[in-house]
Coordinates of N, CA, C and O in Angstrom, one line a residue:
X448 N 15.3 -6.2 3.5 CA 14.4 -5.4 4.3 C 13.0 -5.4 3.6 O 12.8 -5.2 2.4
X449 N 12.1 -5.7 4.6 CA 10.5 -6.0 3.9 C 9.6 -4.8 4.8 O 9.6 -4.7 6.0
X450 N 8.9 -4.1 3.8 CA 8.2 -2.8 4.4 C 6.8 -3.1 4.1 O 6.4 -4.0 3.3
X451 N 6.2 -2.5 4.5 CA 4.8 -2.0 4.6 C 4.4 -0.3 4.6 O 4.8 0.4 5.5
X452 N 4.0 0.1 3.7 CA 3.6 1.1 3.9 C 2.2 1.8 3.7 O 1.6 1.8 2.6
X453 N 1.6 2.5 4.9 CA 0.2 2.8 4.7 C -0.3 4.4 5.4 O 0.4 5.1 6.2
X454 N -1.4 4.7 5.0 CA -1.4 5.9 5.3 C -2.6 6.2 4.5 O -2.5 5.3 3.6
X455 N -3.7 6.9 4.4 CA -5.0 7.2 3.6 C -4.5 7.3 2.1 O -3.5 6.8 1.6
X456 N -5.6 7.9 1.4 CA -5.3 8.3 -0.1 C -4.9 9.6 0.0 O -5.3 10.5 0.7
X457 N -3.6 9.6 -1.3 CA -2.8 11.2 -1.2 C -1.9 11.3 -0.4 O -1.1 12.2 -0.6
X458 N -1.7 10.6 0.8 CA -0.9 10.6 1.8 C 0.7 10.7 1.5 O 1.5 11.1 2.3
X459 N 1.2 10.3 0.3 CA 2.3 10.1 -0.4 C 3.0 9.0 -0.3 O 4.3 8.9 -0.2
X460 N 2.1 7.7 -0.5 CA 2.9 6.3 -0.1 C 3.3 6.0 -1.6 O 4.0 5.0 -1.5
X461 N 3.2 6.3 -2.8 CA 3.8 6.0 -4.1 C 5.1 6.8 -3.8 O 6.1 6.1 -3.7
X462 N 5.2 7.8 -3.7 CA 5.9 8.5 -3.7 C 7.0 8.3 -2.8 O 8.1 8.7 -3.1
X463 N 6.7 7.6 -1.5 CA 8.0 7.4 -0.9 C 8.4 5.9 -0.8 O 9.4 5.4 -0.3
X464 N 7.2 5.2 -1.7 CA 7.8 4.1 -2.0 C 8.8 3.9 -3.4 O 9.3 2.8 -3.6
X465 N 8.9 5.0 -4.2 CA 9.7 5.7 -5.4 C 11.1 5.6 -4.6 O 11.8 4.6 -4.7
X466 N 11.2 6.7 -3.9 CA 12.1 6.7 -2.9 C 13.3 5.5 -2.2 O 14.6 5.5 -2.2
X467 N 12.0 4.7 -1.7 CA 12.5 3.7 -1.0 C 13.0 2.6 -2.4 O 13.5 1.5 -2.1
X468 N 12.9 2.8 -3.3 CA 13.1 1.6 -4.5 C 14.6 2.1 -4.9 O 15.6 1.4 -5.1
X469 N 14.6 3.3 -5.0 CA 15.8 3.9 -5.8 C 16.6 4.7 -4.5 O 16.8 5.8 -4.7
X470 N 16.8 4.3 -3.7 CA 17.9 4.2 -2.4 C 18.2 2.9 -2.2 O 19.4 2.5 -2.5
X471 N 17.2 1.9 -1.8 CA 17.6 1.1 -1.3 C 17.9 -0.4 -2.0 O 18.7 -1.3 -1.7
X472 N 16.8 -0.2 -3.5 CA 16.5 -1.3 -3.9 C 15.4 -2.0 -3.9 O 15.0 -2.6 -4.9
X473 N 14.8 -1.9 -3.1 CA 13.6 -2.5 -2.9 C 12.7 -2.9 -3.7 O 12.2 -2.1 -4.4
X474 N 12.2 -4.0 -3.8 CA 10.8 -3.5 -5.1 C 9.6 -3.3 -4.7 O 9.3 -3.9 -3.7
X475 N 8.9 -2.7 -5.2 CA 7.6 -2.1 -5.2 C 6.8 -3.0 -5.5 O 7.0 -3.7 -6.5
X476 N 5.6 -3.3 -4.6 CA 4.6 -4.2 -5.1 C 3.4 -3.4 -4.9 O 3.3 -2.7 -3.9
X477 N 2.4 -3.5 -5.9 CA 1.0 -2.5 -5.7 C 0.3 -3.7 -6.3 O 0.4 -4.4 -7.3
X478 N -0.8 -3.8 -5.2 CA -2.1 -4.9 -5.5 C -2.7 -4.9 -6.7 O -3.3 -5.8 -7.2
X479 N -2.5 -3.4 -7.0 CA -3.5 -3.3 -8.3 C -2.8 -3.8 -9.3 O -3.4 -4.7 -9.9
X480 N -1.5 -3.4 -9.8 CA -0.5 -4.0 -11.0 C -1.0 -5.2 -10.5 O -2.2 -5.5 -10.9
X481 N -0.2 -6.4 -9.5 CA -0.1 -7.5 -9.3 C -1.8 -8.1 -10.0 O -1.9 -9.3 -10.4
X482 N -2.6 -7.4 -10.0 CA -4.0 -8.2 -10.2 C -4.1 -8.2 -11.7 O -4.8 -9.1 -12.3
X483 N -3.5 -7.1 -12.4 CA -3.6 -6.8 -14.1 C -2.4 -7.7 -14.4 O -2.5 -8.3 -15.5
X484 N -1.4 -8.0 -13.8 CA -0.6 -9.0 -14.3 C -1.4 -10.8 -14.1 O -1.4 -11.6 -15.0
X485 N -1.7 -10.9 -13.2 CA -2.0 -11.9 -13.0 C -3.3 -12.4 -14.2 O -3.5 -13.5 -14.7
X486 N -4.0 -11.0 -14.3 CA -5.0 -11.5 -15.5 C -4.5 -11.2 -16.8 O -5.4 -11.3 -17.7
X487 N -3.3 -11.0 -17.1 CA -2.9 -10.9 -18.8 C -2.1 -12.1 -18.9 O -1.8 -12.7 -19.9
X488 N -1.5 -12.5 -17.2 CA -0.6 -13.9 -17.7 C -1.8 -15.1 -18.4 O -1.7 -16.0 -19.3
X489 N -3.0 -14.6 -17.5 CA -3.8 -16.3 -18.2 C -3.5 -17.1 -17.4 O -3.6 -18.3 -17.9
X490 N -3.1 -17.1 -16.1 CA -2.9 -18.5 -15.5 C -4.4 -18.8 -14.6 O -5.4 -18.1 -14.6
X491 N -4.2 -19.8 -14.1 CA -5.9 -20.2 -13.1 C -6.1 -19.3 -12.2 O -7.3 -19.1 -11.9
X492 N -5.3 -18.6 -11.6 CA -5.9 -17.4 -10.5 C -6.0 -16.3 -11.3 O -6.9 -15.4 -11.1
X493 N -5.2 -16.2 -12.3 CA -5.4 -15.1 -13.3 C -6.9 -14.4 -13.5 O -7.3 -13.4 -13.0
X494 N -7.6 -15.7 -14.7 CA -8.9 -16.1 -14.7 C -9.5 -16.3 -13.9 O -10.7 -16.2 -14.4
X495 N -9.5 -16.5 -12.3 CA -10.7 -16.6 -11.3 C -10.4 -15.3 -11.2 O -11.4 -14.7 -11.5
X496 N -9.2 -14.2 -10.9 CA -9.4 -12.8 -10.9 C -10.0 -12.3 -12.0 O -10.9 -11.5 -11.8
X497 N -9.8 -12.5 -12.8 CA -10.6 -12.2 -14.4 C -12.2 -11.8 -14.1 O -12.7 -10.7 -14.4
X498 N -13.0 -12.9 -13.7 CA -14.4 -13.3 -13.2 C -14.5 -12.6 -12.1 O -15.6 -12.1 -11.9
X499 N -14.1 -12.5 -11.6 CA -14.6 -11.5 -10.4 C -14.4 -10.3 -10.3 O -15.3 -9.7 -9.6
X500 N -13.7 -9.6 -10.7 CA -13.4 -8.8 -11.4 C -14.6 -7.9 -13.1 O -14.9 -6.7 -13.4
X501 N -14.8 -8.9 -13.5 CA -15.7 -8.4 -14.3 C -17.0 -8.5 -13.8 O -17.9 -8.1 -14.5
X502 N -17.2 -9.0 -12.6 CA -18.6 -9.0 -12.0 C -18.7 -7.8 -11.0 O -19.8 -7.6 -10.7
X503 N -17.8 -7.1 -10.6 CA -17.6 -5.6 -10.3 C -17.6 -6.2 -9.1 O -18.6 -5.9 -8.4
X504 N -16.7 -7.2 -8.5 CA -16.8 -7.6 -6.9 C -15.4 -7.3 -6.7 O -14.6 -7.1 -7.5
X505 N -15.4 -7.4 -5.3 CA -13.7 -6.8 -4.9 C -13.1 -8.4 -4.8 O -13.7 -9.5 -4.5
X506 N -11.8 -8.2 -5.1 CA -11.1 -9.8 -4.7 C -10.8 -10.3 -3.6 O -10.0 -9.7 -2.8
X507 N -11.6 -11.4 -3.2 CA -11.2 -12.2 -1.8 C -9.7 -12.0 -0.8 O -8.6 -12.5 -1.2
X508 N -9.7 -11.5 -0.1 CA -8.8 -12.1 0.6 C -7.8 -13.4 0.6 O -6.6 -13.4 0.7
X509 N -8.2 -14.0 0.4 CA -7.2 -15.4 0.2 C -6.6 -15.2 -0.7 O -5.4 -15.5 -0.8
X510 N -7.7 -14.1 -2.2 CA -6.6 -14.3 -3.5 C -5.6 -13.4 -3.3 O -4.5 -14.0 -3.3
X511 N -5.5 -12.5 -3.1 CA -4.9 -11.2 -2.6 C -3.4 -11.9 -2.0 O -2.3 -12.0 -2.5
X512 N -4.0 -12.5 -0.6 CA -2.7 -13.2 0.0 C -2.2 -14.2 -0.9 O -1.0 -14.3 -0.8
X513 N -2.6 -14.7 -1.6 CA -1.8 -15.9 -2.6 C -0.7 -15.0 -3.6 O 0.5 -15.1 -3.8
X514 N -1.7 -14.2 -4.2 CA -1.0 -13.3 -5.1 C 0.1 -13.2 -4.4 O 1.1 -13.8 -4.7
X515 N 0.2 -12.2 -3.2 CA 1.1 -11.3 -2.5 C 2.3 -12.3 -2.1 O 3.5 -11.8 -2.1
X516 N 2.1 -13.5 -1.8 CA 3.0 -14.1 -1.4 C 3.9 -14.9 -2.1 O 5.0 -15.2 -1.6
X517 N 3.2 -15.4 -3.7 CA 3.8 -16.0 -4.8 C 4.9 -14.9 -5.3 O 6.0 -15.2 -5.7
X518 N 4.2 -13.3 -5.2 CA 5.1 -12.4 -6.0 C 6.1 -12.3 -4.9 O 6.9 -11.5 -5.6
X519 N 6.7 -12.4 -3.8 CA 7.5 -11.8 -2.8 C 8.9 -12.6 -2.8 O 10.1 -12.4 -2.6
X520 N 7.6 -14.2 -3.4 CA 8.9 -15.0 -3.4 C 9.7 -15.3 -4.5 O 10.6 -16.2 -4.3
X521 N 9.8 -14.5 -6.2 CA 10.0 -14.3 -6.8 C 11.8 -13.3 -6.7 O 12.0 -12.2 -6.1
X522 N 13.0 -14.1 -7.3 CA 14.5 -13.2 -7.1 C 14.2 -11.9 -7.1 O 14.7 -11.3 -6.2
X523 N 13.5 -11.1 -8.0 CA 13.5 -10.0 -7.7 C 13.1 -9.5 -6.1 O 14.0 -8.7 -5.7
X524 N 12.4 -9.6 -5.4 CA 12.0 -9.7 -4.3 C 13.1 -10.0 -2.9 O 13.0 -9.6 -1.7
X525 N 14.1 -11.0 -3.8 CA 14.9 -10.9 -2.4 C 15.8 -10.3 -1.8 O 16.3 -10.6 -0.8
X526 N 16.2 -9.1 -2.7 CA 16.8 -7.9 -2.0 C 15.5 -7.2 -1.0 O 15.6 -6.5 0.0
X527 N 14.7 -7.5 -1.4 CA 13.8 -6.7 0.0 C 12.3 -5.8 -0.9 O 12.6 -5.3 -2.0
X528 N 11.3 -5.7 -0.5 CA 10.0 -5.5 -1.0 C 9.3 -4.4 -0.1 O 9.5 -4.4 1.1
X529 N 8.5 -3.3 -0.8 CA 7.9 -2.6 -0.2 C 6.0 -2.9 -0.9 O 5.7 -2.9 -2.1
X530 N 5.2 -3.0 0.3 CA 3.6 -3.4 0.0 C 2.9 -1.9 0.2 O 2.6 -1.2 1.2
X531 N 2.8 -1.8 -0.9 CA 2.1 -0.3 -0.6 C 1.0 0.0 -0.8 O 0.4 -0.1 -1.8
X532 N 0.4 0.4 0.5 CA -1.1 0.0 0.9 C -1.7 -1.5 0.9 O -2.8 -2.0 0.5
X533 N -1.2 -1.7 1.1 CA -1.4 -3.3 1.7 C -0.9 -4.1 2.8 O 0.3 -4.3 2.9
X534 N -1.7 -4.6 3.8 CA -2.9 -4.8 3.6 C -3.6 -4.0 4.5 O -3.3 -3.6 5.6
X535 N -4.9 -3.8 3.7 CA -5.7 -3.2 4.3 C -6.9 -2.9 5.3 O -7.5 -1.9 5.5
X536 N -6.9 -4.3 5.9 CA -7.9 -4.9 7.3 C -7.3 -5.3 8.0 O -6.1 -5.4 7.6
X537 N -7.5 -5.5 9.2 CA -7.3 -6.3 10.4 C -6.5 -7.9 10.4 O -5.5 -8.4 11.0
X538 N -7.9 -8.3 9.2 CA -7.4 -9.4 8.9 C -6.9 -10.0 7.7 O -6.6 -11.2 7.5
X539 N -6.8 -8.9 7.0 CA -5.5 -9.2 5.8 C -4.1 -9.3 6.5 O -3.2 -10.1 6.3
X540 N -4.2 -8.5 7.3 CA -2.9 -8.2 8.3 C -2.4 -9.6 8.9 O -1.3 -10.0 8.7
X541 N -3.2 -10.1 9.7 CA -3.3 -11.2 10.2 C -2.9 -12.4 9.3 O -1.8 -13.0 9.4
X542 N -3.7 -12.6 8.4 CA -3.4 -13.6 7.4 C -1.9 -13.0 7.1 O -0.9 -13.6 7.5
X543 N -1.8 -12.3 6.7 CA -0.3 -12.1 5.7 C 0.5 -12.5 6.4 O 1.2 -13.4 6.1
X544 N 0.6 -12.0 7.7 CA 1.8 -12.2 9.1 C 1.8 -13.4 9.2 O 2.8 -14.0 9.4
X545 N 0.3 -14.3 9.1 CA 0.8 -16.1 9.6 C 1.3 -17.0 8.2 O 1.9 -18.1 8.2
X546 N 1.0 -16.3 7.1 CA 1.6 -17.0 5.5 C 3.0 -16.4 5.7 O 3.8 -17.3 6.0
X547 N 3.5 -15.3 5.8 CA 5.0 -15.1 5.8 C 5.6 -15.8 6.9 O 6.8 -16.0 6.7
X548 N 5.1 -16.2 8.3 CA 5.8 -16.3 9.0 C 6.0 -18.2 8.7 O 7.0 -18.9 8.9
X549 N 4.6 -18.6 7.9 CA 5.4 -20.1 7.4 C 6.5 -20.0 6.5 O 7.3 -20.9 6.5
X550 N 6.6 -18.9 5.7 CA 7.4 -18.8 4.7 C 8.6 -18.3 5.2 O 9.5 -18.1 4.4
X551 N 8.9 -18.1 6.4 CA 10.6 -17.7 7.2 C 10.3 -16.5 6.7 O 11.2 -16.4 5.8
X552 N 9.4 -15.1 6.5 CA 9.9 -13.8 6.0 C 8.9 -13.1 6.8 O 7.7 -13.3 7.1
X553 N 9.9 -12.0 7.1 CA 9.3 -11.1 8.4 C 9.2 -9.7 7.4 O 9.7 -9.3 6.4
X554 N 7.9 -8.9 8.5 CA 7.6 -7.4 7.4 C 8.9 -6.7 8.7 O 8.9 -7.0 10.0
X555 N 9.8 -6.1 8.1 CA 10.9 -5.1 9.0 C 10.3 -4.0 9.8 O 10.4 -3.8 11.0
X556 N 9.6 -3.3 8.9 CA 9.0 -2.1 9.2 C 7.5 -2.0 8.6 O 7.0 -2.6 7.6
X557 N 7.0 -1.1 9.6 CA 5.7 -0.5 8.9 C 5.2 0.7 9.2 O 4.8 1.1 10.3
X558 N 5.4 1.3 8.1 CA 5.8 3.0 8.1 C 4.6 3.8 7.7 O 4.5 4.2 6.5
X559 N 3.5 4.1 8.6 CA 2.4 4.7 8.6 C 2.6 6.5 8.4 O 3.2 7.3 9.1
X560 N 1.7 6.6 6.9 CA 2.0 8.8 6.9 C 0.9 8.9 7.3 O -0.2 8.5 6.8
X561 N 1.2 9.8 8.6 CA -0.4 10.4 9.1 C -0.3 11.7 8.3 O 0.8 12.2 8.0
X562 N -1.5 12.1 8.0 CA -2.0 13.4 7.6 C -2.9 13.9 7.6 O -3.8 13.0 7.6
X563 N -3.4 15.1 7.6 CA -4.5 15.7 8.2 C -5.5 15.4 6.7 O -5.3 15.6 5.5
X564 N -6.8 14.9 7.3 CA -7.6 14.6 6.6 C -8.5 15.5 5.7 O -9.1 15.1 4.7
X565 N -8.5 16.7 6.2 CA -9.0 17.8 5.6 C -7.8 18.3 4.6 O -7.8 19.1 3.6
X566 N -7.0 17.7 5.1 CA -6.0 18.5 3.9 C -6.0 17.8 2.5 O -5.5 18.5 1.6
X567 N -6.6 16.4 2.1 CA -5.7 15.9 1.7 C -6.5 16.1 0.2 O -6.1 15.7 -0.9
X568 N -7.5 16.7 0.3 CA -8.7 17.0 -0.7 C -8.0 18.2 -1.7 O -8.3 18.2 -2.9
X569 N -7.1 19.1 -1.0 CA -6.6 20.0 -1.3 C -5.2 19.0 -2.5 O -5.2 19.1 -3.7
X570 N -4.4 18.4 -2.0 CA -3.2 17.3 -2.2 C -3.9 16.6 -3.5 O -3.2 16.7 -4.6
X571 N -5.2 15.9 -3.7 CA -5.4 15.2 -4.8 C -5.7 16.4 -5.8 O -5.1 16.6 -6.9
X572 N -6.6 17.2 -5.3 CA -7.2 18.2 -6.6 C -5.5 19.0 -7.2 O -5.2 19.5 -8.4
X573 N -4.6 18.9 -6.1 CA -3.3 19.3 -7.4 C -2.5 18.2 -8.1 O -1.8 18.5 -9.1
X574 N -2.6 16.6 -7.8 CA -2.5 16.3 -8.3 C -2.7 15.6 -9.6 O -1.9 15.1 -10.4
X575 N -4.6 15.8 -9.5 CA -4.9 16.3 -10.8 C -5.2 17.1 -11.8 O -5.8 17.2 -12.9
X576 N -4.5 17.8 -11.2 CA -4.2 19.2 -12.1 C -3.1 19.4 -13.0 O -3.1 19.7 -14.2
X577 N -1.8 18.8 -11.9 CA -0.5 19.1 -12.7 C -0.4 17.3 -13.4 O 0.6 17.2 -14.1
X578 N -1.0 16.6 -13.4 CA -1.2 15.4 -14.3 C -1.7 15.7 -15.8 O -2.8 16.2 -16.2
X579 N -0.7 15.1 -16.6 CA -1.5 15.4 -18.1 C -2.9 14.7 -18.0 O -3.3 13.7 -17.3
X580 N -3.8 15.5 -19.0 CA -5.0 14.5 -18.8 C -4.9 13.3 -19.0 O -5.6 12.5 -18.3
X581 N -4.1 12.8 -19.9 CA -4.4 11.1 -20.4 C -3.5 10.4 -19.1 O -3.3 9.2 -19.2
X582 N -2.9 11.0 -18.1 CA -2.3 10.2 -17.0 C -3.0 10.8 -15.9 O -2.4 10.8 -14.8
X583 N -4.2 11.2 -16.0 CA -5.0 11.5 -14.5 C -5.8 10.5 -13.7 O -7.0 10.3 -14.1
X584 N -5.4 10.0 -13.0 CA -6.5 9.1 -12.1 C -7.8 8.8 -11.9 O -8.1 9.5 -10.9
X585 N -8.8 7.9 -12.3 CA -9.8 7.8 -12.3 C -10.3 8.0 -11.2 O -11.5 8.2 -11.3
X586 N -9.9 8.0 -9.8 CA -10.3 8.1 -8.7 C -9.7 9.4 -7.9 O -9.4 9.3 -6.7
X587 N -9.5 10.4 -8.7 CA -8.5 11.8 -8.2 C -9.8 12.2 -8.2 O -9.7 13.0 -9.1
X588 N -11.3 12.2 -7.8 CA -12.1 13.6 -7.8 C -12.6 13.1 -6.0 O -12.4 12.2 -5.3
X589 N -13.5 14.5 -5.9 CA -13.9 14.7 -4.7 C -15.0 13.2 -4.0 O -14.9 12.7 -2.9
X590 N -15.6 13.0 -4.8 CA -16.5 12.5 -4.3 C -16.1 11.0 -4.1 O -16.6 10.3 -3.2
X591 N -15.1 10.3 -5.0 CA -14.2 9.4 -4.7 C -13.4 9.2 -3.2 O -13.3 8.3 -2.3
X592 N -12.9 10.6 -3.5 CA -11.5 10.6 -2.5 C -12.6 10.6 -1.3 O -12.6 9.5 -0.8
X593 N -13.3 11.2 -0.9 CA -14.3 11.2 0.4 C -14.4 9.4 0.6 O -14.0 8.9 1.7
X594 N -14.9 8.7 -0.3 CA -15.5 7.6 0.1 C -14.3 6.6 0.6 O -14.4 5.9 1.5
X595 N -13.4 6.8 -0.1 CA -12.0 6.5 0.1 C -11.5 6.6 1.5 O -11.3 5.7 2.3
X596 N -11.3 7.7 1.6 CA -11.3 8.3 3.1 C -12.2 7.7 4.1 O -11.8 7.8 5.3
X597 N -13.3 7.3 3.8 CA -14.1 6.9 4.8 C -13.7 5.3 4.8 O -13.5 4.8 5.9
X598 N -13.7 4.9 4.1 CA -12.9 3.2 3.9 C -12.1 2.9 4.9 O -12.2 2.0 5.7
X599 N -11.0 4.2 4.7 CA -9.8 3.9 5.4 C -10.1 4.0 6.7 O -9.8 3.2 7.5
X600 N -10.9 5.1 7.0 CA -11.1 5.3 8.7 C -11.8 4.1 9.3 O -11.9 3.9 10.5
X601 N -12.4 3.3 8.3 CA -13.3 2.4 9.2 C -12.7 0.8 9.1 O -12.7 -0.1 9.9
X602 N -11.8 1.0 7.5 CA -11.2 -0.7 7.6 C -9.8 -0.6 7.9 O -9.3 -1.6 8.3
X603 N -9.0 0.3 7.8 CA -7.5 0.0 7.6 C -7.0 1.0 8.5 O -6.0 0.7 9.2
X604 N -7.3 1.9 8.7 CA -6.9 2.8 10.4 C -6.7 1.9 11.3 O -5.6 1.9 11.9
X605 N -7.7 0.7 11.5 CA -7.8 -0.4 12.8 C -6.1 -0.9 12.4 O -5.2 -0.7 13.1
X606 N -5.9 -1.5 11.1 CA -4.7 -2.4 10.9 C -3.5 -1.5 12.0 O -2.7 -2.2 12.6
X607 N -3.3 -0.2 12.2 CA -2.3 0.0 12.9 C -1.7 0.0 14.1 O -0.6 0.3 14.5
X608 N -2.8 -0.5 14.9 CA -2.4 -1.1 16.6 C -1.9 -1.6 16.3 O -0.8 -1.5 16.5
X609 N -2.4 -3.0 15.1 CA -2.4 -4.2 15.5 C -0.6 -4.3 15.1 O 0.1 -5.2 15.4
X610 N -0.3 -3.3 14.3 CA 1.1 -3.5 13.6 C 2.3 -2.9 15.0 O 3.5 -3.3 15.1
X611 N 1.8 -2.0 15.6 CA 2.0 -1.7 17.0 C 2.6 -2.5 17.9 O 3.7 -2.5 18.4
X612 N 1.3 -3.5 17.9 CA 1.2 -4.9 19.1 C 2.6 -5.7 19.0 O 3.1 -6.4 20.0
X613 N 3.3 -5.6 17.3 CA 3.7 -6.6 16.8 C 5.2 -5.8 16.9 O 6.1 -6.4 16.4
X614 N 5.3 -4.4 17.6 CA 6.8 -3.7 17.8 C 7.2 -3.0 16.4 O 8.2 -2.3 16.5
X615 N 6.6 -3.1 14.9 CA 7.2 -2.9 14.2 C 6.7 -1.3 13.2 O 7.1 -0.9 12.0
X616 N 5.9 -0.8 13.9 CA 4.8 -0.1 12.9 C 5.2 1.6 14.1 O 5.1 1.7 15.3
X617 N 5.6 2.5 13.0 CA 6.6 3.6 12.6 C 5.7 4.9 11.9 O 5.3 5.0 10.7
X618 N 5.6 5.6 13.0 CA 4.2 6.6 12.3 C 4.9 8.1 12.0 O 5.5 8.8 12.8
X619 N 4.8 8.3 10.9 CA 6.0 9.5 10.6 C 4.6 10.9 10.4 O 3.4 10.6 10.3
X620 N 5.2 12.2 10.3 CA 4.5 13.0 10.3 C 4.3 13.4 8.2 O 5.0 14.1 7.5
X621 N 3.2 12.6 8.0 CA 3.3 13.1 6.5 C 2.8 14.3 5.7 O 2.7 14.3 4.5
X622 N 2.4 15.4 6.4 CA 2.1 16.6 5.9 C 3.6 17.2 5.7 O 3.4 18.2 5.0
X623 N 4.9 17.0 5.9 CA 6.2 17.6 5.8 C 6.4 17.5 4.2 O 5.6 16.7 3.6
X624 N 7.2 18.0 3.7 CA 7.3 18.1 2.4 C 7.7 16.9 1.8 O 8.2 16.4 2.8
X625 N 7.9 15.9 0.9 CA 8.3 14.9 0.4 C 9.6 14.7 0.9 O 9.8 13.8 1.8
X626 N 10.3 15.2 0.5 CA 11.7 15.1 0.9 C 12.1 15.1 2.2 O 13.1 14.5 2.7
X627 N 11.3 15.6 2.8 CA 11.6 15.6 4.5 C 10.9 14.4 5.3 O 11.2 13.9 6.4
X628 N 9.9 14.0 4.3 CA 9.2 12.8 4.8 C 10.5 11.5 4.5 O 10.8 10.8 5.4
X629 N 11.0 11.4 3.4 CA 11.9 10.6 2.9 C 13.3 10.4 3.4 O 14.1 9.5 3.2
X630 N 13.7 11.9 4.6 CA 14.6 11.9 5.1 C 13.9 10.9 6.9 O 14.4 10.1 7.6
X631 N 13.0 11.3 6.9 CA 12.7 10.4 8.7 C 12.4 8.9 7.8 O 12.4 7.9 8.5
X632 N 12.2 8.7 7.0 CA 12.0 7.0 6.8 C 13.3 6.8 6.7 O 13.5 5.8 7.2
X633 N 14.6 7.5 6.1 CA 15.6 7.1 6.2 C 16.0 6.5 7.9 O 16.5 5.4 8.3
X634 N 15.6 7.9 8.5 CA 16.2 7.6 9.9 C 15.4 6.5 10.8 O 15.9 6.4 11.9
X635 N 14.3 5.6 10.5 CA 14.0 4.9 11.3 C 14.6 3.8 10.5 O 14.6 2.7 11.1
X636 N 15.0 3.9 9.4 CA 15.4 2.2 8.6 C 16.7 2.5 9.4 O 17.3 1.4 9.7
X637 N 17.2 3.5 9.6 CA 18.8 3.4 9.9 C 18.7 2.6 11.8 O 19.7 2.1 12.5
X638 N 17.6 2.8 12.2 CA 17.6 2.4 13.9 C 18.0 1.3 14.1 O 18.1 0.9 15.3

């Protein structure tokens, strides 16, 4: 089973992708690890991420999909993978769907947490609170999380028709408590 999970910042997609790893098995893939791995292995994408990266530019699309797709095909991976927050455009979406579908591997589900956007300002400032300092998030403050939020509304909001279009994209109510959120993803994996 291959998931997708998306939803703004704070929305609780670590958290029910925690969930979904230790129920099901699944493994967790987060773009960000995958990019610090890729630059401590030292291999040639490693290093082109290295460079661009140190030039304070965001990574290409193509690398992103290369990454994403080398790591999926990796044994650990073939019990089933959850991409959390990824991808994030229209056309990350697009690309990913036509590289997996050369590769015979389909996304199962894509499990969107709506939540009220006013709320979620409230959601980060406790999460950096009850975080020890040396494990608090460089991007837990206000003026982050806003810009963040506005990202999402203008690049990755769109990705959810398009996951719609495609029969597979599952919009759960994520203001419910963790646990209640974890129990309706249960029940749509169970459909």
């Amino acid at each position: 089973m291959n998931i997708i999970l998306l939803g703004p910042p704070g929305a609780g997609k670590g958290t029910q992708a925690k969930h979904l790893t230790n129920t099901f098995g699944l493994k967790q893939l987060s773009t960000g690890d995958m990019l610090r791995a890729a630059i401590e292995g030292g291999s040639n994408l490693g290093k082109q991420v290295q460079l661009i990266v140190d030039a304070g530019d965001l990574v290409p699309d193509n690398i992103m999909i290369e990454m994403i797709t080398t790591r999926i095909t990796r044994a650990d991976c073939a019990g089933g993978f959850i991409l959390d927050g990824f991808p994030r455009t229209v056309l990350q979406a697009e690309t990913l769907h036509e590289v997996l579908s050369l590769k015979k591997i389909k996304i199962d589900h894509v499990i969107a947490l709506d939540v009220k956007l006013d709320s979620l300002l409230g959601r980060i400032r406790n999460r950096a609170l009850e975080a020890p300092e040396d494990q608090r998030r460089q991007d837990d403050d206000e003026k982050t999380l806003k810009h963040r939020l506005s990202v999402y509304k203008e690049q990755t909001a769109p990705v959810l028709p398009y996951y719609e279009k495609l029969g597979v994209l599952k919009t759960l109510d994520g203001m419910l408590t963790p646990d209640e959120v974890s129990k309706k993803i249960n029940e749509v994996l169970a459909e």
